[in-house]
Amino acid sequence: MKKLLRLLSMIVIIGIIVIVSTNICIYASTSSLINDDATADAILVLGCGTKDGKPSLMLQDRLDKAIELYENHQASSIILSGDPSDNEVEIMKDYMIENGIDEDILILDNEGYSTYQSLYNVKNKYSFDSVIVVTQQYHLYRALYIGIALDLDVVGASTQNARYNGQIIRETREILARTKDYFNCMLKLETDYIGINI
């Protein structure tokens, strides 16, 4: 029994070390890439859910940030990437058009099942070399790390809104998601990847 407890303790300790070290690596290698004034070929808006046929508050903040960047002439195209299961990308598109964005500059990525997949699609389906990733700051570090691993020229623009319910749970989940995508990036997956939707 003691040997089993020691083994379990070792596994837990190793797990904690892996999670902490991968998060530190991702944060250290991407924090300097968050820059609201950067320019690129395209803006990538990562989906994060809808409510009653409208963007969730978090998603609305991302879309508003993308509109701001576009109107400041920081990119000439906007990629809307999300999960097709709840018509997310169409809802994103409708919001952008309602707020004065020309449909012709919107690129709809209905295969944004995960952060990794969204960045993979930018590189391999749409052939953009540089992109401004728009999301909340806690999520930007992972998205930028994936972009770097996929040989994209990435910068991040963060929404500043902090009114979201359940943010502690969301940020805890993100710690684990960073570790997951650290290893996905290490493997450099080169085929269409549909992972856990985080």
Coordinates of N, CA, C and O in Angstrom, one line a residue:
M1 N 0.8 -1.2 0.0 CA 0.0 0.0 0.0 C 0.9 1.3 0.0 O 0.6 2.2 -0.7
K2 N 1.9 1.2 0.8 CA 2.8 2.4 0.9 C 3.5 2.6 -0.5 O 3.7 3.8 -0.9
K3 N 3.9 1.5 -1.1 CA 4.5 1.7 -2.4 C 3.5 2.3 -3.5 O 3.9 3.1 -4.3
L4 N 2.3 1.9 -3.4 CA 1.3 2.4 -4.3 C 1.1 3.9 -4.0 O 1.0 4.7 -5.0
L5 N 1.0 4.3 -2.7 CA 0.9 5.7 -2.4 C 2.0 6.5 -2.9 O 1.9 7.7 -3.3
R6 N 3.3 6.0 -2.7 CA 4.5 6.7 -3.2 C 4.4 6.9 -4.7 O 4.8 7.9 -5.2
L7 N 4.0 5.8 -5.4 CA 3.9 5.9 -6.8 C 2.9 6.9 -7.3 O 3.1 7.8 -8.2
L8 N 1.7 6.9 -6.6 CA 0.7 7.9 -6.9 C 1.2 9.3 -6.6 O 0.9 10.3 -7.4
S9 N 1.9 9.5 -5.5 CA 2.5 10.8 -5.2 C 3.4 11.3 -6.2 O 3.4 12.4 -6.6
M10 N 4.3 10.3 -6.7 CA 5.3 10.7 -7.8 C 4.5 11.1 -9.0 O 4.9 12.1 -9.7
I11 N 3.5 10.4 -9.4 CA 2.7 10.7 -10.6 C 2.1 12.1 -10.5 O 2.2 12.9 -11.4
V12 N 1.5 12.4 -9.3 CA 0.9 13.7 -9.1 C 2.0 14.8 -9.2 O 1.8 15.8 -9.8
I13 N 3.1 14.6 -8.6 CA 4.2 15.6 -8.6 C 4.7 15.8 -10.0 O 4.9 17.0 -10.4
I14 N 4.9 14.7 -10.7 CA 5.4 14.9 -12.1 C 4.4 15.6 -13.0 O 4.7 16.5 -13.8
G15 N 3.1 15.3 -12.7 CA 2.0 16.0 -13.5 C 2.0 17.5 -13.2 O 1.9 18.3 -14.1
I16 N 2.2 17.8 -11.9 CA 2.2 19.3 -11.6 C 3.4 19.9 -12.2 O 3.3 21.1 -12.8
I17 N 4.5 19.3 -12.2 CA 5.7 19.9 -12.8 C 5.5 20.1 -14.3 O 5.9 21.1 -14.8
V18 N 4.9 19.1 -15.0 CA 4.7 19.2 -16.4 C 3.7 20.4 -16.7 O 4.0 21.2 -17.6
I19 N 2.7 20.5 -16.0 CA 1.7 21.5 -16.2 C 2.3 22.9 -15.9 O 2.1 23.8 -16.7
V20 N 3.0 23.0 -14.8 CA 3.6 24.3 -14.5 C 4.7 24.7 -15.5 O 4.7 25.9 -16.0
S21 N 5.5 23.8 -15.9 CA 6.6 24.1 -16.8 C 6.1 24.4 -18.2 O 6.6 25.4 -18.9
T22 N 5.1 23.7 -18.7 CA 4.6 24.0 -20.0 C 3.9 25.4 -20.0 O 4.0 26.1 -21.0
N23 N 3.2 25.7 -19.0 CA 2.5 27.0 -18.9 C 3.5 28.1 -18.9 O 3.4 29.2 -19.5
I24 N 4.6 27.9 -18.1 CA 5.7 29.0 -18.0 C 6.3 29.2 -19.4 O 6.5 30.3 -19.8
C25 N 6.6 28.1 -20.1 CA 7.2 28.1 -21.4 C 6.3 28.9 -22.4 O 6.7 29.8 -23.1
I26 N 5.0 28.6 -22.4 CA 4.1 29.2 -23.3 C 4.0 30.7 -23.0 O 4.0 31.6 -23.9
Y27 N 3.8 31.1 -21.7 CA 3.7 32.5 -21.3 C 5.0 33.2 -21.7 O 4.9 34.3 -22.3
A28 N 6.2 32.7 -21.4 CA 7.4 33.4 -21.6 C 7.7 33.6 -23.1 O 8.3 34.6 -23.4
S29 N 7.3 32.7 -23.9 CA 7.6 32.8 -25.3 C 6.6 33.6 -26.1 O 6.8 33.9 -27.3
T30 N 5.5 34.0 -25.5 CA 4.4 34.7 -26.3 C 4.0 36.1 -25.7 O 3.4 36.9 -26.4
S31 N 4.3 36.3 -24.4 CA 3.8 37.6 -23.8 C 4.3 38.8 -24.5 O 3.5 39.8 -24.5
S32 N 5.4 38.8 -25.2 CA 5.9 40.0 -25.9 C 5.2 40.2 -27.2 O 5.4 41.2 -27.9
L33 N 4.4 39.2 -27.6 CA 3.7 39.3 -28.9 C 2.3 39.9 -28.8 O 1.6 40.1 -29.9
I34 N 1.9 40.3 -27.7 CA 0.6 41.0 -27.5 C 0.8 42.5 -27.8 O 1.5 43.2 -27.0
N35 N 0.2 42.9 -28.9 CA 0.4 44.3 -29.4 C -0.8 44.8 -30.1 O -1.0 44.4 -31.3
D36 N -1.5 45.7 -29.5 CA -2.7 46.2 -30.2 C -2.5 47.1 -31.4 O -3.4 47.4 -32.1
D37 N -1.2 47.5 -31.6 CA -0.9 48.4 -32.7 C -0.3 47.7 -33.9 O 0.0 48.3 -34.9
A38 N -0.2 46.3 -33.8 CA 0.4 45.6 -34.9 C -0.4 45.6 -36.2 O -1.6 45.8 -36.1
T39 N 0.2 45.3 -37.3 CA -0.5 45.1 -38.6 C -0.2 43.7 -39.1 O 0.8 43.1 -38.7
A40 N -1.1 43.2 -39.9 CA -0.9 41.8 -40.5 C -1.7 41.7 -41.7 O -2.5 42.6 -42.1
D41 N -1.6 40.5 -42.4 CA -2.5 40.2 -43.5 C -3.9 40.1 -43.2 O -4.8 40.4 -43.9
A42 N -4.2 39.5 -42.0 CA -5.6 39.2 -41.6 C -5.7 39.2 -40.1 O -4.8 39.1 -39.4
I43 N -7.0 39.4 -39.7 CA -7.4 39.3 -38.3 C -8.1 38.0 -38.1 O -9.0 37.6 -38.9
L44 N -7.7 37.2 -37.1 CA -8.4 36.0 -36.8 C -9.2 36.1 -35.5 O -8.6 36.4 -34.4
V45 N -10.5 35.9 -35.6 CA -11.4 36.0 -34.4 C -11.7 34.5 -34.0 O -12.4 33.8 -34.8
L46 N -11.3 34.1 -32.9 CA -11.6 32.8 -32.4 C -13.0 32.7 -31.7 O -13.3 33.5 -30.9
G47 N -13.8 31.8 -32.2 CA -15.1 31.6 -31.6 C -15.1 31.2 -30.2 O -14.2 30.6 -29.7
C48 N -16.2 31.5 -29.5 CA -16.3 31.1 -28.0 C -17.8 31.0 -27.6 O -18.1 31.2 -26.4
G49 N -18.7 30.7 -28.5 CA -20.0 30.4 -28.1 C -21.0 31.5 -28.4 O -20.7 32.7 -28.6
T50 N -22.3 31.1 -28.5 CA -23.4 32.0 -28.8 C -24.5 31.8 -27.8 O -24.5 30.8 -27.0
K51 N -25.4 32.7 -27.8 CA -26.5 32.6 -26.8 C -27.8 33.2 -27.5 O -27.8 34.4 -27.9
D52 N -28.8 32.4 -27.7 CA -30.1 32.8 -28.3 C -29.9 33.4 -29.6 O -30.5 34.5 -30.0
G53 N -29.0 32.8 -30.4 CA -28.8 33.3 -31.8 C -27.9 34.6 -31.9 O -27.8 35.1 -33.0
K54 N -27.3 34.9 -30.8 CA -26.4 36.1 -30.8 C -25.0 35.7 -30.2 O -24.9 34.7 -29.5
P55 N -24.0 36.5 -30.5 CA -22.7 36.2 -29.9 C -22.8 36.3 -28.4 O -23.5 37.2 -27.8
S56 N -22.1 35.4 -27.7 CA -22.0 35.5 -26.2 C -21.2 36.8 -25.9 O -20.6 37.4 -26.8
L57 N -21.2 37.2 -24.7 CA -20.6 38.5 -24.3 C -19.1 38.4 -24.6 O -18.5 39.4 -25.2
M58 N -18.4 37.3 -24.4 CA -17.0 37.1 -24.7 C -16.8 37.2 -26.2 O -15.8 37.9 -26.6
L59 N -17.6 36.6 -26.9 CA -17.5 36.6 -28.4 C -17.7 38.0 -29.0 O -17.0 38.4 -29.9
Q60 N -18.7 38.6 -28.4 CA -19.0 40.0 -28.9 C -17.8 40.9 -28.6 O -17.5 41.7 -29.5
D61 N -17.2 40.8 -27.5 CA -16.0 41.6 -27.2 C -14.9 41.3 -28.2 O -14.1 42.2 -28.7
R62 N -14.7 40.0 -28.6 CA -13.7 39.7 -29.6 C -14.1 40.3 -31.0 O -13.2 40.9 -31.7
L63 N -15.3 40.2 -31.4 CA -15.8 40.8 -32.6 C -15.6 42.3 -32.6 O -15.1 42.9 -33.6
D64 N -15.9 42.9 -31.5 CA -15.8 44.4 -31.5 C -14.3 44.8 -31.6 O -14.0 45.8 -32.2
K65 N -13.4 44.0 -31.0 CA -12.0 44.3 -31.1 C -11.5 44.1 -32.5 O -10.7 45.0 -33.0
A66 N -12.0 43.1 -33.2 CA -11.6 42.9 -34.6 C -12.1 44.1 -35.5 O -11.4 44.5 -36.4
I67 N -13.3 44.6 -35.2 CA -13.8 45.7 -35.9 C -12.9 46.9 -35.7 O -12.6 47.7 -36.7
E68 N -12.6 47.1 -34.5 CA -11.6 48.3 -34.2 C -10.3 48.2 -34.9 O -9.9 49.1 -35.5
L69 N -9.7 47.0 -35.0 CA -8.5 46.8 -35.7 C -8.7 47.0 -37.2 O -7.8 47.6 -37.8
Y70 N -9.7 46.5 -37.7 CA -10.0 46.6 -39.2 C -10.2 48.1 -39.5 O -9.6 48.6 -40.5
E71 N -11.0 48.8 -38.7 CA -11.2 50.2 -39.0 C -10.0 51.1 -38.8 O -9.9 52.2 -39.3
N72 N -9.0 50.6 -38.0 CA -7.7 51.3 -37.9 C -6.7 50.8 -39.0 O -5.5 51.2 -38.9
H73 N -7.2 50.1 -40.0 CA -6.4 49.7 -41.2 C -5.2 48.8 -40.8 O -4.2 48.8 -41.4
Q74 N -5.4 47.9 -39.8 CA -4.4 47.1 -39.3 C -4.3 45.7 -40.0 O -3.4 45.0 -39.9
A75 N -5.4 45.4 -40.8 CA -5.4 44.2 -41.6 C -6.6 44.4 -42.6 O -7.5 45.2 -42.4
S76 N -6.5 43.7 -43.7 CA -7.5 43.9 -44.8 C -8.5 42.8 -44.9 O -9.5 42.8 -45.7
S77 N -8.4 41.7 -44.1 CA -9.3 40.6 -44.1 C -9.6 40.2 -42.6 O -8.7 40.4 -41.8
I78 N -10.7 39.6 -42.4 CA -11.1 39.1 -41.1 C -11.6 37.7 -41.2 O -12.5 37.4 -42.0
I79 N -10.9 36.8 -40.5 CA -11.3 35.4 -40.5 C -12.1 35.1 -39.3 O -11.7 35.4 -38.1
L80 N -13.3 34.6 -39.5 CA -14.2 34.2 -38.4 C -14.2 32.7 -38.2 O -14.6 32.0 -39.1
S81 N -13.6 32.2 -37.1 CA -13.4 30.8 -37.0 C -14.2 30.2 -35.8 O -14.1 30.7 -34.7
G82 N -15.0 29.2 -36.1 CA -15.8 28.6 -35.0 C -16.4 27.3 -35.3 O -16.1 26.7 -36.4
D83 N -17.1 26.7 -34.3 CA -17.7 25.4 -34.4 C -19.0 25.5 -35.1 O -19.9 26.3 -34.8
P84 N -19.2 24.6 -36.1 CA -20.5 24.7 -36.9 C -21.7 24.2 -36.1 O -22.8 24.4 -36.5
S85 N -21.5 23.6 -34.9 CA -22.6 22.9 -34.3 C -23.7 23.8 -33.8 O -24.9 23.4 -33.8
D86 N -23.4 25.1 -33.5 CA -24.5 26.0 -33.1 C -24.5 27.2 -34.1 O -25.0 28.3 -33.7
N87 N -24.1 27.0 -35.4 CA -24.2 28.1 -36.4 C -23.3 29.3 -36.0 O -23.6 30.4 -36.3
E88 N -22.2 29.1 -35.2 CA -21.5 30.1 -34.6 C -20.9 31.1 -35.6 O -21.0 32.3 -35.5
V89 N -20.3 30.6 -36.7 CA -19.7 31.5 -37.7 C -20.7 32.4 -38.4 O -20.4 33.6 -38.6
E90 N -21.8 31.8 -38.7 CA -22.9 32.6 -39.4 C -23.4 33.7 -38.4 O -23.6 34.9 -38.8
I91 N -23.5 33.4 -37.1 CA -23.9 34.4 -36.2 C -22.8 35.5 -36.0 O -23.1 36.7 -35.9
M92 N -21.5 35.1 -36.1 CA -20.4 36.0 -36.1 C -20.5 36.9 -37.3 O -20.3 38.2 -37.2
K93 N -20.7 36.3 -38.4 CA -20.8 37.1 -39.7 C -21.9 38.1 -39.6 O -21.7 39.3 -40.0
D94 N -23.1 37.7 -39.2 CA -24.2 38.6 -39.1 C -23.9 39.8 -38.2 O -24.3 40.9 -38.5
Y95 N -23.2 39.5 -37.1 CA -22.9 40.6 -36.2 C -21.9 41.6 -36.8 O -22.1 42.8 -36.7
M96 N -21.0 41.1 -37.5 CA -20.0 42.0 -38.2 C -20.7 42.9 -39.3 O -20.5 44.1 -39.3
I97 N -21.6 42.3 -40.1 CA -22.3 43.0 -41.1 C -23.2 44.1 -40.5 O -23.3 45.2 -40.9
E98 N -23.9 43.7 -39.4 CA -24.8 44.6 -38.7 C -24.0 45.8 -38.1 O -24.5 46.9 -37.9
N99 N -22.7 45.6 -37.9 CA -21.8 46.7 -37.4 C -20.9 47.3 -38.4 O -19.9 47.9 -38.1
G100 N -21.4 47.2 -39.7 CA -20.7 48.0 -40.7 C -19.6 47.4 -41.5 O -18.9 48.0 -42.3
I101 N -19.3 46.1 -41.2 CA -18.2 45.4 -41.9 C -18.7 44.8 -43.2 O -19.7 44.1 -43.2
D102 N -18.0 45.1 -44.3 CA -18.4 44.5 -45.6 C -18.2 43.0 -45.7 O -17.1 42.5 -45.3
E103 N -19.2 42.3 -46.1 CA -19.2 40.9 -46.2 C -18.0 40.4 -47.0 O -17.4 39.3 -46.8
D104 N -17.6 41.2 -48.0 CA -16.5 40.7 -48.9 C -15.2 40.5 -48.2 O -14.3 39.8 -48.8
I105 N -15.0 41.2 -47.1 CA -13.7 41.0 -46.5 C -13.7 39.9 -45.4 O -12.7 39.7 -44.8
L106 N -14.8 39.3 -45.2 CA -14.9 38.2 -44.2 C -14.6 36.9 -44.8 O -15.1 36.5 -45.9
I107 N -13.9 36.1 -44.1 CA -13.6 34.7 -44.4 C -14.1 33.8 -43.4 O -13.9 34.0 -42.2
L108 N -15.0 32.9 -43.7 CA -15.7 32.1 -42.8 C -15.1 30.7 -42.6 O -15.0 29.9 -43.6
D109 N -14.6 30.4 -41.5 CA -13.9 29.1 -41.2 C -14.9 28.3 -40.3 O -14.9 28.5 -39.1
N110 N -15.6 27.4 -40.9 CA -16.6 26.6 -40.1 C -16.0 25.4 -39.5 O -16.7 24.5 -39.0
E111 N -14.6 25.3 -39.5 CA -14.0 24.1 -39.0 C -13.0 24.5 -37.8 O -12.0 23.9 -37.6
G112 N -13.4 25.5 -37.1 CA -12.6 26.0 -35.9 C -13.0 25.2 -34.7 O -13.5 25.8 -33.7
Y113 N -12.9 23.9 -34.7 CA -13.3 23.1 -33.6 C -12.5 23.3 -32.3 O -12.9 22.9 -31.2
S114 N -11.3 23.8 -32.5 CA -10.4 24.0 -31.3 C -9.5 25.2 -31.7 O -9.4 25.6 -32.9
T115 N -8.8 25.7 -30.7 CA -7.8 26.8 -31.0 C -6.7 26.3 -32.0 O -6.4 27.0 -32.9
Y116 N -6.3 25.1 -31.7 CA -5.2 24.5 -32.6 C -5.8 24.4 -34.1 O -5.1 24.8 -35.0
Q117 N -7.0 23.9 -34.2 CA -7.6 23.7 -35.6 C -7.7 25.1 -36.3 O -7.5 25.2 -37.4
S118 N -8.2 26.1 -35.5 CA -8.3 27.4 -36.1 C -7.0 28.0 -36.7 O -7.0 28.5 -37.8
L119 N -6.0 27.9 -35.9 CA -4.7 28.4 -36.4 C -4.1 27.5 -37.5 O -3.5 28.0 -38.5
Y120 N -4.3 26.2 -37.4 CA -3.9 25.3 -38.5 C -4.6 25.7 -39.8 O -4.0 25.7 -40.9
N121 N -5.9 26.0 -39.7 CA -6.7 26.4 -40.9 C -6.1 27.6 -41.5 O -6.1 27.8 -42.8
V122 N -5.8 28.6 -40.7 CA -5.2 29.9 -41.2 C -4.0 29.6 -42.1 O -3.8 30.1 -43.2
K123 N -3.2 28.7 -41.6 CA -1.9 28.4 -42.3 C -2.1 27.6 -43.5 O -1.5 27.8 -44.6
N124 N -3.0 26.5 -43.4 CA -3.0 25.5 -44.5 C -4.2 25.7 -45.4 O -4.2 25.2 -46.5
K125 N -5.3 26.3 -45.0 CA -6.4 26.5 -45.9 C -6.5 27.9 -46.5 O -6.9 28.0 -47.7
Y126 N -6.0 28.9 -45.8 CA -6.2 30.2 -46.3 C -4.9 30.9 -46.7 O -4.9 32.0 -47.2
S127 N -3.8 30.3 -46.3 CA -2.4 30.7 -46.8 C -2.1 32.1 -46.4 O -1.4 32.8 -47.2
F128 N -2.5 32.5 -45.2 CA -2.0 33.8 -44.7 C -0.7 33.6 -44.0 O -0.5 32.6 -43.3
D129 N 0.3 34.5 -44.2 CA 1.6 34.4 -43.6 C 1.6 35.1 -42.2 O 2.3 34.7 -41.3
S130 N 0.8 36.2 -42.1 CA 0.8 36.9 -40.8 C -0.7 37.2 -40.4 O -1.6 37.4 -41.2
V131 N -0.9 37.1 -39.1 CA -2.3 37.2 -38.6 C -2.3 37.9 -37.2 O -1.3 37.6 -36.4
I132 N -3.3 38.7 -36.9 CA -3.5 39.2 -35.6 C -4.6 38.3 -35.0 O -5.7 38.3 -35.5
V133 N -4.3 37.7 -33.9 CA -5.2 36.8 -33.2 C -6.0 37.6 -32.2 O -5.3 38.3 -31.3
V134 N -7.3 37.6 -32.2 CA -8.1 38.3 -31.3 C -8.8 37.4 -30.3 O -9.6 36.5 -30.8
T135 N -8.6 37.6 -29.1 CA -9.3 36.8 -28.0 C -9.0 37.5 -26.7 O -8.3 38.5 -26.6
Q136 N -9.5 36.9 -25.6 CA -9.2 37.5 -24.3 C -7.7 37.1 -23.9 O -7.2 36.1 -24.4
Q137 N -7.1 37.9 -23.1 CA -5.7 37.8 -22.9 C -5.3 36.5 -22.3 O -4.2 35.9 -22.7
Y138 N -6.0 35.9 -21.4 CA -5.7 34.6 -20.8 C -5.6 33.5 -21.9 O -4.8 32.6 -21.7
H139 N -6.3 33.7 -22.9 CA -6.3 32.7 -24.0 C -5.3 33.0 -25.1 O -4.9 32.1 -25.8
L140 N -4.9 34.2 -25.2 CA -3.9 34.6 -26.2 C -2.6 33.9 -26.2 O -2.1 33.5 -27.2
Y141 N -2.1 33.6 -25.0 CA -0.8 33.0 -24.9 C -0.8 31.7 -25.6 O 0.2 31.4 -26.4
R142 N -1.8 30.9 -25.4 CA -1.8 29.6 -26.1 C -2.0 29.7 -27.6 O -1.4 29.0 -28.4
A143 N -2.9 30.6 -28.0 CA -3.2 30.8 -29.4 C -1.9 31.2 -30.1 O -1.6 30.7 -31.2
L144 N -1.2 32.1 -29.5 CA 0.1 32.6 -30.1 C 1.1 31.5 -30.2 O 1.9 31.4 -31.2
Y145 N 1.2 30.7 -29.1 CA 2.2 29.6 -29.1 C 1.9 28.6 -30.3 O 2.8 28.2 -30.9
I146 N 0.6 28.3 -30.5 CA 0.3 27.4 -31.6 C 0.7 28.1 -32.9 O 1.2 27.4 -33.8
G147 N 0.4 29.4 -33.1 CA 0.7 30.1 -34.3 C 2.2 30.0 -34.6 O 2.6 29.7 -35.7
I148 N 3.0 30.2 -33.6 CA 4.5 30.1 -33.7 C 4.9 28.7 -34.2 O 5.7 28.5 -35.1
A149 N 4.3 27.7 -33.5 CA 4.6 26.3 -33.8 C 4.3 26.0 -35.3 O 4.9 25.1 -35.9
L150 N 3.2 26.6 -35.8 CA 2.8 26.4 -37.2 C 3.5 27.3 -38.2 O 3.1 27.4 -39.3
D151 N 4.5 28.0 -37.7 CA 5.3 28.9 -38.6 C 4.5 30.1 -39.1 O 4.7 30.5 -40.3
L152 N 3.6 30.5 -38.4 CA 2.8 31.8 -38.7 C 3.5 33.0 -38.1 O 4.1 32.8 -37.0
D153 N 3.4 34.1 -38.7 CA 3.8 35.4 -38.1 C 2.6 35.9 -37.4 O 1.7 36.4 -37.9
V154 N 2.6 35.7 -36.0 CA 1.5 36.0 -35.2 C 1.7 37.1 -34.2 O 2.8 37.2 -33.7
V155 N 0.7 37.9 -34.0 CA 0.7 38.8 -32.9 C -0.7 38.7 -32.3 O -1.6 38.1 -32.9
G156 N -0.9 39.2 -31.1 CA -2.2 39.1 -30.4 C -2.7 40.5 -30.1 O -2.0 41.4 -29.7
A157 N -4.1 40.6 -30.2 CA -4.8 41.8 -29.7 C -5.8 41.3 -28.7 O -6.6 40.4 -29.0
S158 N -5.7 41.8 -27.5 CA -6.5 41.4 -26.4 C -7.7 42.2 -26.1 O -7.7 43.5 -26.2
T159 N -8.9 41.6 -25.9 CA -10.0 42.3 -25.4 C -9.7 42.6 -23.9 O -9.0 41.9 -23.2
Q160 N -10.3 43.7 -23.4 CA -10.0 44.2 -22.0 C -11.2 43.9 -21.1 O -11.1 44.2 -19.9
N161 N -12.3 43.4 -21.6 CA -13.5 43.2 -20.8 C -13.3 42.1 -19.8 O -12.8 41.1 -20.1
A162 N -13.7 42.4 -18.6 CA -13.6 41.4 -17.5 C -14.9 41.1 -16.8 O -15.0 40.8 -15.6
R163 N -16.0 41.2 -17.5 CA -17.3 41.1 -16.9 C -17.9 39.7 -17.0 O -19.1 39.4 -16.7
Y164 N -17.1 38.7 -17.4 CA -17.6 37.4 -17.7 C -17.8 36.5 -16.4 O -17.0 36.5 -15.5
N165 N -19.0 35.9 -16.4 CA -19.3 34.9 -15.3 C -18.4 33.6 -15.5 O -18.1 33.3 -16.7
G166 N -18.1 33.0 -14.5 CA -17.3 31.7 -14.6 C -15.9 31.9 -15.0 O -15.3 30.9 -15.5
Q167 N -15.3 33.0 -14.8 CA -14.0 33.2 -15.4 C -12.9 32.4 -14.6 O -11.9 32.0 -15.2
I168 N -13.1 32.2 -13.4 CA -12.1 31.4 -12.6 C -12.1 30.0 -13.2 O -11.0 29.4 -13.4
I169 N -13.2 29.4 -13.4 CA -13.3 28.0 -14.0 C -12.6 28.0 -15.4 O -11.8 27.1 -15.8
R170 N -12.9 29.1 -16.2 CA -12.4 29.2 -17.5 C -10.9 29.3 -17.5 O -10.2 28.6 -18.3
E171 N -10.3 30.1 -16.6 CA -8.9 30.2 -16.6 C -8.2 29.0 -16.0 O -7.1 28.6 -16.5
T172 N -8.8 28.2 -15.1 CA -8.3 27.0 -14.6 C -8.2 26.0 -15.8 O -7.3 25.3 -16.0
R173 N -9.3 25.9 -16.6 CA -9.4 25.0 -17.7 C -8.3 25.4 -18.7 O -7.7 24.5 -19.4
E174 N -8.0 26.7 -18.9 CA -7.0 27.1 -19.8 C -5.6 26.6 -19.4 O -4.8 26.3 -20.3
I175 N -5.3 26.5 -18.2 CA -4.0 26.0 -17.7 C -3.8 24.6 -18.3 O -2.7 24.3 -18.8
L176 N -4.8 23.7 -18.2 CA -4.7 22.4 -18.7 C -4.7 22.4 -20.3 O -4.0 21.6 -20.9
A177 N -5.4 23.3 -20.9 CA -5.4 23.4 -22.3 C -4.1 23.8 -22.9 O -3.7 23.3 -23.9
R178 N -3.4 24.7 -22.2 CA -2.0 25.1 -22.6 C -1.1 23.8 -22.6 O -0.3 23.7 -23.6
T179 N -1.2 23.0 -21.6 CA -0.4 21.8 -21.6 C -0.7 20.9 -22.7 O 0.2 20.3 -23.4
K180 N -2.0 20.7 -23.0 CA -2.4 19.8 -24.1 C -1.8 20.3 -25.4 O -1.3 19.6 -26.2
D181 N -2.0 21.7 -25.7 CA -1.5 22.2 -26.9 C 0.0 22.3 -27.0 O 0.5 22.3 -28.1
Y182 N 0.6 22.4 -25.9 CA 2.1 22.4 -25.9 C 2.6 21.1 -26.6 O 3.5 21.1 -27.4
F183 N 2.0 20.0 -26.2 CA 2.4 18.7 -26.8 C 1.8 18.5 -28.2 O 2.5 17.9 -29.0
N184 N 0.7 19.1 -28.5 CA 0.2 19.1 -29.9 C 1.2 19.8 -30.8 O 1.5 19.4 -31.9
C185 N 1.7 20.9 -30.3 CA 2.7 21.7 -31.1 C 4.0 20.9 -31.2 O 4.7 21.0 -32.2
M186 N 4.4 20.3 -30.1 CA 5.6 19.5 -30.2 C 5.5 18.4 -31.2 O 6.5 18.1 -32.0
L187 N 4.4 17.8 -31.4 CA 4.2 16.8 -32.4 C 4.0 17.3 -33.8 O 4.1 16.6 -34.8
K188 N 3.8 18.7 -33.9 CA 3.6 19.3 -35.2 C 2.6 18.6 -36.1 O 2.9 18.2 -37.2
L189 N 1.4 18.4 -35.6 CA 0.4 17.7 -36.3 C 0.2 18.4 -37.7 O 0.0 19.6 -37.8
E190 N 0.2 17.6 -38.7 CA 0.1 18.1 -40.1 C -1.1 17.8 -40.8 O -1.3 18.1 -42.0
T191 N -2.0 17.1 -40.2 CA -3.3 16.7 -40.8 C -4.4 17.4 -40.1 O -4.2 17.9 -39.0
D192 N -5.6 17.4 -40.7 CA -6.7 18.0 -40.0 C -6.9 17.5 -38.7 O -6.9 16.2 -38.5
Y193 N -7.0 18.3 -37.7 CA -7.0 17.9 -36.3 C -8.3 18.4 -35.6 O -8.5 19.6 -35.6
I194 N -9.1 17.5 -35.1 CA -10.2 17.9 -34.3 C -10.0 17.4 -32.9 O -10.1 16.2 -32.7
G195 N -9.7 18.2 -32.0 CA -9.4 17.8 -30.6 C -10.5 18.2 -29.7 O -11.6 18.6 -30.1
I196 N -10.3 18.1 -28.4 CA -11.2 18.6 -27.4 C -11.5 20.1 -27.7 O -10.6 20.9 -28.0
N197 N -12.7 20.5 -27.6 CA -13.1 21.8 -28.1 C -12.7 22.9 -27.0 O -13.5 23.5 -26.4
I198 N -11.3 23.1 -26.9 CA -10.8 24.1 -26.0 C -9.7 24.8 -26.7 O -9.1 24.3 -27.6

